[in-house]
mmCIF file of C-alpha atoms in Angstrom:
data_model
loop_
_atom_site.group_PDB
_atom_site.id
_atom_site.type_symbol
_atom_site.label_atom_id
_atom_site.label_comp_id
_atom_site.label_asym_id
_atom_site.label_seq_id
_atom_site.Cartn_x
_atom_site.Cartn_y
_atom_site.Cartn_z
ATOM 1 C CA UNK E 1 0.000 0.000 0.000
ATOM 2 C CA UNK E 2 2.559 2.875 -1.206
ATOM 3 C CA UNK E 3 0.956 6.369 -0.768
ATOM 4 C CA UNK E 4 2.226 8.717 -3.548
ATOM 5 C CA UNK E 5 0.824 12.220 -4.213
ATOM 6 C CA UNK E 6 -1.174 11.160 -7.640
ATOM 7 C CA UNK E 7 -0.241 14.486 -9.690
ATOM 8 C CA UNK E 8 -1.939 15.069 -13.295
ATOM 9 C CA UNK E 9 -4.019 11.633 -13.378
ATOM 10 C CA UNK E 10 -5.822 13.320 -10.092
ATOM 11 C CA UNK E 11 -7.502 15.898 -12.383
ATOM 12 C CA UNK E 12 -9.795 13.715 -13.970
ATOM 13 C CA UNK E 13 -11.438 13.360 -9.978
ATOM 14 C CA UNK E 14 -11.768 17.105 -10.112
ATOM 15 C CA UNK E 15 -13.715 17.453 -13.338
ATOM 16 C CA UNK E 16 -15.673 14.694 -13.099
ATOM 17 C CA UNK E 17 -16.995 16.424 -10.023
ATOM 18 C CA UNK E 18 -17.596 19.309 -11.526
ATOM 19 C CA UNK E 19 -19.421 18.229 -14.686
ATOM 20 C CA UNK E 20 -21.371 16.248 -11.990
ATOM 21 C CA UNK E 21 -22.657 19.076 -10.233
ATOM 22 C CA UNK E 22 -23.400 21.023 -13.587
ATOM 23 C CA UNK E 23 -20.581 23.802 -12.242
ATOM 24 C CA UNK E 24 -18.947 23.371 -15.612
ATOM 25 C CA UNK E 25 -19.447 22.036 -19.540
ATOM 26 C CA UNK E 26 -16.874 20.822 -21.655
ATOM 27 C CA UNK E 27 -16.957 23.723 -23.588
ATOM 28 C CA UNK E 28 -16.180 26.017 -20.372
ATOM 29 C CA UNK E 29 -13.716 28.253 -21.288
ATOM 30 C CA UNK E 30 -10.796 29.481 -18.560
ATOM 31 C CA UNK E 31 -7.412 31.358 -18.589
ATOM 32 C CA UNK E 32 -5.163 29.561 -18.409
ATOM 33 C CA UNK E 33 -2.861 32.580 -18.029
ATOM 34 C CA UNK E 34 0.031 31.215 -20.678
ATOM 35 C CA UNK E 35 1.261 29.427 -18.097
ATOM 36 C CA UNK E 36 1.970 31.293 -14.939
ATOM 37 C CA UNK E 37 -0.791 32.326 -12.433
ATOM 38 C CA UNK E 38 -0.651 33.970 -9.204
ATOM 39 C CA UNK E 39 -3.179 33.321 -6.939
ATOM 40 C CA UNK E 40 -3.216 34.620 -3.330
ATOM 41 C CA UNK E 41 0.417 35.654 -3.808
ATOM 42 C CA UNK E 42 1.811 31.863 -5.158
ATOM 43 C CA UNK E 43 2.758 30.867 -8.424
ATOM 44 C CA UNK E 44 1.492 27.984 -10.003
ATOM 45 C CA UNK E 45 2.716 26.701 -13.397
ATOM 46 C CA UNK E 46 1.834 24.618 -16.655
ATOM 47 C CA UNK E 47 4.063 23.073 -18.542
ATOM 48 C CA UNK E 48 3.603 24.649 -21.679
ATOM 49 C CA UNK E 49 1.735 28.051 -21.589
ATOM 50 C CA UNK E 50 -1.938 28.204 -22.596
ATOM 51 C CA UNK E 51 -4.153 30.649 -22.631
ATOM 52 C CA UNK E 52 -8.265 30.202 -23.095
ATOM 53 C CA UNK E 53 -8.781 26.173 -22.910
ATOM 54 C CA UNK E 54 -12.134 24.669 -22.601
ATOM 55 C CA UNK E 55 -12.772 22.068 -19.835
ATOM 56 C CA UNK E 56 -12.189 19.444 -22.964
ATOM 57 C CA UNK E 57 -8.952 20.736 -22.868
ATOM 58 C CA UNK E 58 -7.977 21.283 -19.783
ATOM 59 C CA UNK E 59 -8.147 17.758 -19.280
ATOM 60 C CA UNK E 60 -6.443 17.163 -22.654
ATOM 61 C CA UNK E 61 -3.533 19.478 -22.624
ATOM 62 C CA UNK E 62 -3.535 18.656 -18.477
ATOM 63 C CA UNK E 63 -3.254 22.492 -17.408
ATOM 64 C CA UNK E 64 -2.638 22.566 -13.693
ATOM 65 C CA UNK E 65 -3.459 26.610 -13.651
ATOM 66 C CA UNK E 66 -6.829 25.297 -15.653
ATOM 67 C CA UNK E 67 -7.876 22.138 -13.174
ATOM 68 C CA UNK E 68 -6.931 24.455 -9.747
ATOM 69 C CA UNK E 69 -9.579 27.335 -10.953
ATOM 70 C CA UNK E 70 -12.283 23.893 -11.847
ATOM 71 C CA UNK E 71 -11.886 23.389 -8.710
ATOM 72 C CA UNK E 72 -12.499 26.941 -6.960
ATOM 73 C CA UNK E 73 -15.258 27.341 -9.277
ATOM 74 C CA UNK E 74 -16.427 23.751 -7.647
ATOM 75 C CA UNK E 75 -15.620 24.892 -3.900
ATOM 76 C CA UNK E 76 -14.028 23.536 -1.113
ATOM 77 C CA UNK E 77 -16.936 21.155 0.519
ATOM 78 C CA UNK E 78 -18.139 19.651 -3.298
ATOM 79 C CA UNK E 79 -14.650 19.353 -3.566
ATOM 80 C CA UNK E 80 -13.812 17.070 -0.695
ATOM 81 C CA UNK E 81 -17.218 15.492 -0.557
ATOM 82 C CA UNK E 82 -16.399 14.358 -4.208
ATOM 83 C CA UNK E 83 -13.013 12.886 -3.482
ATOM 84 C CA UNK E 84 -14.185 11.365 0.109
ATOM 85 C CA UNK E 85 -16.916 9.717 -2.320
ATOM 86 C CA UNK E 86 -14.222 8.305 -4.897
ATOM 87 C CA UNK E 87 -12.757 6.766 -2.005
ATOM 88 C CA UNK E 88 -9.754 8.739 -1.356
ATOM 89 C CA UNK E 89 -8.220 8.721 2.229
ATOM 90 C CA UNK E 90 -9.770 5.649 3.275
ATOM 91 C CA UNK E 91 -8.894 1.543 2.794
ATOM 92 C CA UNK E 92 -10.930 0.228 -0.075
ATOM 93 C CA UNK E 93 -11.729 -3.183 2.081
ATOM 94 C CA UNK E 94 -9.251 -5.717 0.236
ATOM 95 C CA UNK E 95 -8.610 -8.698 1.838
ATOM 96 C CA UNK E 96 -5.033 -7.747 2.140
ATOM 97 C CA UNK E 97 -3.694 -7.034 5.591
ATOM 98 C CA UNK E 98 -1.641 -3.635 5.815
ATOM 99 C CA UNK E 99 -3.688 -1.591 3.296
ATOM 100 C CA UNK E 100 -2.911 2.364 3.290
ATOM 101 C CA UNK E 101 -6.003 5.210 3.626
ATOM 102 C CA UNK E 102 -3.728 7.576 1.960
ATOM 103 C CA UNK E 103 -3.411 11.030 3.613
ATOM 104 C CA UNK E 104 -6.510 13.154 2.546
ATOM 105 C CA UNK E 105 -6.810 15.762 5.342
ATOM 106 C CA UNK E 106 -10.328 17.355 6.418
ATOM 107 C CA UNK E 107 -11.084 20.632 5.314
ATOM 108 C CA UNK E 108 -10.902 21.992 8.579
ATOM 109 C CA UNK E 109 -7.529 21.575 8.519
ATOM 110 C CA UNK E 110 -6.758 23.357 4.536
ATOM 111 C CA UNK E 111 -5.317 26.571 3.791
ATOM 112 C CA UNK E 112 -6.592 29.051 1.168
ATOM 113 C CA UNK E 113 -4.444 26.953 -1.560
ATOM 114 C CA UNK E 114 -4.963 23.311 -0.513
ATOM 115 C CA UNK E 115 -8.133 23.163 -3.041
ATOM 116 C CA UNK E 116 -6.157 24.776 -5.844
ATOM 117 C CA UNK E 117 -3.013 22.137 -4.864
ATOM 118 C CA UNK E 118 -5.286 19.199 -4.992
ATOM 119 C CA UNK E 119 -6.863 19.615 -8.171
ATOM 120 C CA UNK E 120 -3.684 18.425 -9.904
ATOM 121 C CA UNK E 121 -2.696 15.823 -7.655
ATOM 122 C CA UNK E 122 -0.506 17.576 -4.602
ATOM 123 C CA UNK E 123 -1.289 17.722 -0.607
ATOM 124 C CA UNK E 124 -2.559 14.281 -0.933
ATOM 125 C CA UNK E 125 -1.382 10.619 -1.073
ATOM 126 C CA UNK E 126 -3.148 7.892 -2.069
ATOM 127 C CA UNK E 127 -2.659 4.008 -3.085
ATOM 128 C CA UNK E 128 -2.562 3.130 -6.786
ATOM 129 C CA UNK E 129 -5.378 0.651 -6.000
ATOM 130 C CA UNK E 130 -7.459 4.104 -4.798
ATOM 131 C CA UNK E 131 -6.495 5.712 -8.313
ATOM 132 C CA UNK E 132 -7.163 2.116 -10.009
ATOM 133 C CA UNK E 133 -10.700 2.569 -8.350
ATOM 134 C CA UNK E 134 -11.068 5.963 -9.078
ATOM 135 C CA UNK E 135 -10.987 5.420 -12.612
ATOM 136 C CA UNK E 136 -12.876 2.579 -13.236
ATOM 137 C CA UNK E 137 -15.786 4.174 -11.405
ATOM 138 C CA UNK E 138 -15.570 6.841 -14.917
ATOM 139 C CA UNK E 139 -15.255 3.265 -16.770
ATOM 140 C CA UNK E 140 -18.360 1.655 -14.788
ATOM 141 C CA UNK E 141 -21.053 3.918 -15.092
ATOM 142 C CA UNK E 142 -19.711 5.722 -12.536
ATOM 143 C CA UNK E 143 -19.826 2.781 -9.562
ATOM 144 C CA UNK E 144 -17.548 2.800 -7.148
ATOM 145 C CA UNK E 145 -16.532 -0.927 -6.717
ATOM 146 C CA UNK E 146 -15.148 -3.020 -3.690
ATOM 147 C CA UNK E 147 -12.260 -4.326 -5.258
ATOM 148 C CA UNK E 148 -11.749 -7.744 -4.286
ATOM 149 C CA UNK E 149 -8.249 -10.005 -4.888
ATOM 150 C CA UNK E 150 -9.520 -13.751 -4.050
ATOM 151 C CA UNK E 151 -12.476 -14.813 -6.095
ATOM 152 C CA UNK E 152 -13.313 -17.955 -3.977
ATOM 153 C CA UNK E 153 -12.178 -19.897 -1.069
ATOM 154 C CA UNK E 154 -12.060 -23.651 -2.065
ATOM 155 C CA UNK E 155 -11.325 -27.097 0.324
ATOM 156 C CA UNK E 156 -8.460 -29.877 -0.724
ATOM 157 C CA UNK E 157 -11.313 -30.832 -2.561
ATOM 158 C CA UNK E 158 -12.408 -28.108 -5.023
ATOM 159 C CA UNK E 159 -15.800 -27.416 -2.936
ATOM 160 C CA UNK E 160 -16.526 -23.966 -3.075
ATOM 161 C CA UNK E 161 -16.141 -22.550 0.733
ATOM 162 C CA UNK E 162 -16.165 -18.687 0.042
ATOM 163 C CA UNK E 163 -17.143 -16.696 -3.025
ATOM 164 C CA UNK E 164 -16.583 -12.833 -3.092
ATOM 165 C CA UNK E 165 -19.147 -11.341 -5.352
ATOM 166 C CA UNK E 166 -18.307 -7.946 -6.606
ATOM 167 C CA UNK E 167 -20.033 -5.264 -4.181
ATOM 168 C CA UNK E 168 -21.026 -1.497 -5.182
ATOM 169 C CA UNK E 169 -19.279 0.738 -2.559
ATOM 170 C CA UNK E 170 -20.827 4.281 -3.598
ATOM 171 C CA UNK E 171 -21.858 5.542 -6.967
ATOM 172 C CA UNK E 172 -19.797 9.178 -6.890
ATOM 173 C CA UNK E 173 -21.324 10.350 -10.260
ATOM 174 C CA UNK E 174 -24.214 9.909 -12.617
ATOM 175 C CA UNK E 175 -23.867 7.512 -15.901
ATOM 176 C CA UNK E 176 -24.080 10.492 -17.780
ATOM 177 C CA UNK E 177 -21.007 12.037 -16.268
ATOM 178 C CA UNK E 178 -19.259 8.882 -16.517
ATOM 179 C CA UNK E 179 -20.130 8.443 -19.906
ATOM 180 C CA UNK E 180 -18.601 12.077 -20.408
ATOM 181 C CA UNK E 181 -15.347 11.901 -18.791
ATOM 182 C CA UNK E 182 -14.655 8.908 -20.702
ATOM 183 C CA UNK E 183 -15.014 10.614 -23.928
ATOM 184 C CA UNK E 184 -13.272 13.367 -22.570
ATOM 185 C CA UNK E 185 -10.701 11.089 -21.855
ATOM 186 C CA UNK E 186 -10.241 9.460 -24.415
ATOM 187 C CA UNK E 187 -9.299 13.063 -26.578
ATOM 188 C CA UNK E 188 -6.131 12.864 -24.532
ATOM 189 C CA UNK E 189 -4.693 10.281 -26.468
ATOM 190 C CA UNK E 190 -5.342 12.168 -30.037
ATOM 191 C CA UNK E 191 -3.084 14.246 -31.787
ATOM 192 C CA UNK E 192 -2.997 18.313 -30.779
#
């Protein structure tokens, strides 16, 4: 259960949510202010400079300047209620002794940039198996699964003792906005 702060791939958490609670389109437009912003006298930086990208883009071009003001625009309590909801900072329920929660800390305890920060993937840590989950709630409708490592317990004999069914653990976003983000996400793999 390594804990690593997720970075970019944490942005599609962040939109999701947002296209969830209507807050944004994919046609949203927001400057992306070619690259350097200050916001409450910090820098933050893309990669490459952009200026106007569309939510479609944001996600494409993976502007960390574009995701941080998704997720002002989405606010601090959607914003942790969506992540809390996706599972992050707390054990999926594998049958694996010694699995991480991840550090997600309460809102009580942010500062005036810890939204902005999280939105592309820094001041948190979570498990790959939290991201894996993440993701293939976009890929399932949006269903949050139990994910589950032993299929069935059998005797010396081959009779079936145990069998793990799969088991719904939340449903973070509507089949619509599931549907979305996976169109959205599959752009990032075209040219431009």
């Amino acid at each position: 259960g390594y804990v690593y702060e997720p970075g970019s791939t944490f942005k599609v958490a962040v939109i999701a949510a947002a296209l969830n609670e209507g807050v944004v389109r994919p046609d949203t437009c927001f400057d992306c202010e070619n690259g350097l912003w200050m916001y409450k006298g910090k820098p933050m930086r893309d990669f490459h400079g952009y200026g106007i990208l569309s939510v479609a883009d944001i996600l494409k071009k993976s502007s960390n300047i574009g995701a941080a003001k998704i997720a002002l625009l989405l606010g601090e309590a959607r914003l942790e209620k969506y992540l809390r909801d996706f599972g992050i900072g707390r054990r999926t329920g594998i049958e694996i002794p010694g699995e991480e929660a991840g550090l997600f800390r309460p809102r009580s305890q942010w500062d005036t940039l810890t939204a902005t920060r999280v939105a592309y993937g820094h001041s948190v840590g979570v498990t790959t198996l939290q991201m894996v989950n993440l993701v293939g709630a976009l890929g399932n409708r949006g269903f949050l699964m139990r994910p589950t490592v032993v299929r069935r317990v059998s005797d010396a004999r081959g009779r079936r003792i145990r069998e793990f069914e799969p088991a719904v653990a939340g449903r973070p976003i509507r089949e619509e906005t599931a549907r979305l983000m996976c169109q959205l996400m599959t752009r990032v793999t075209e040219e431009g």
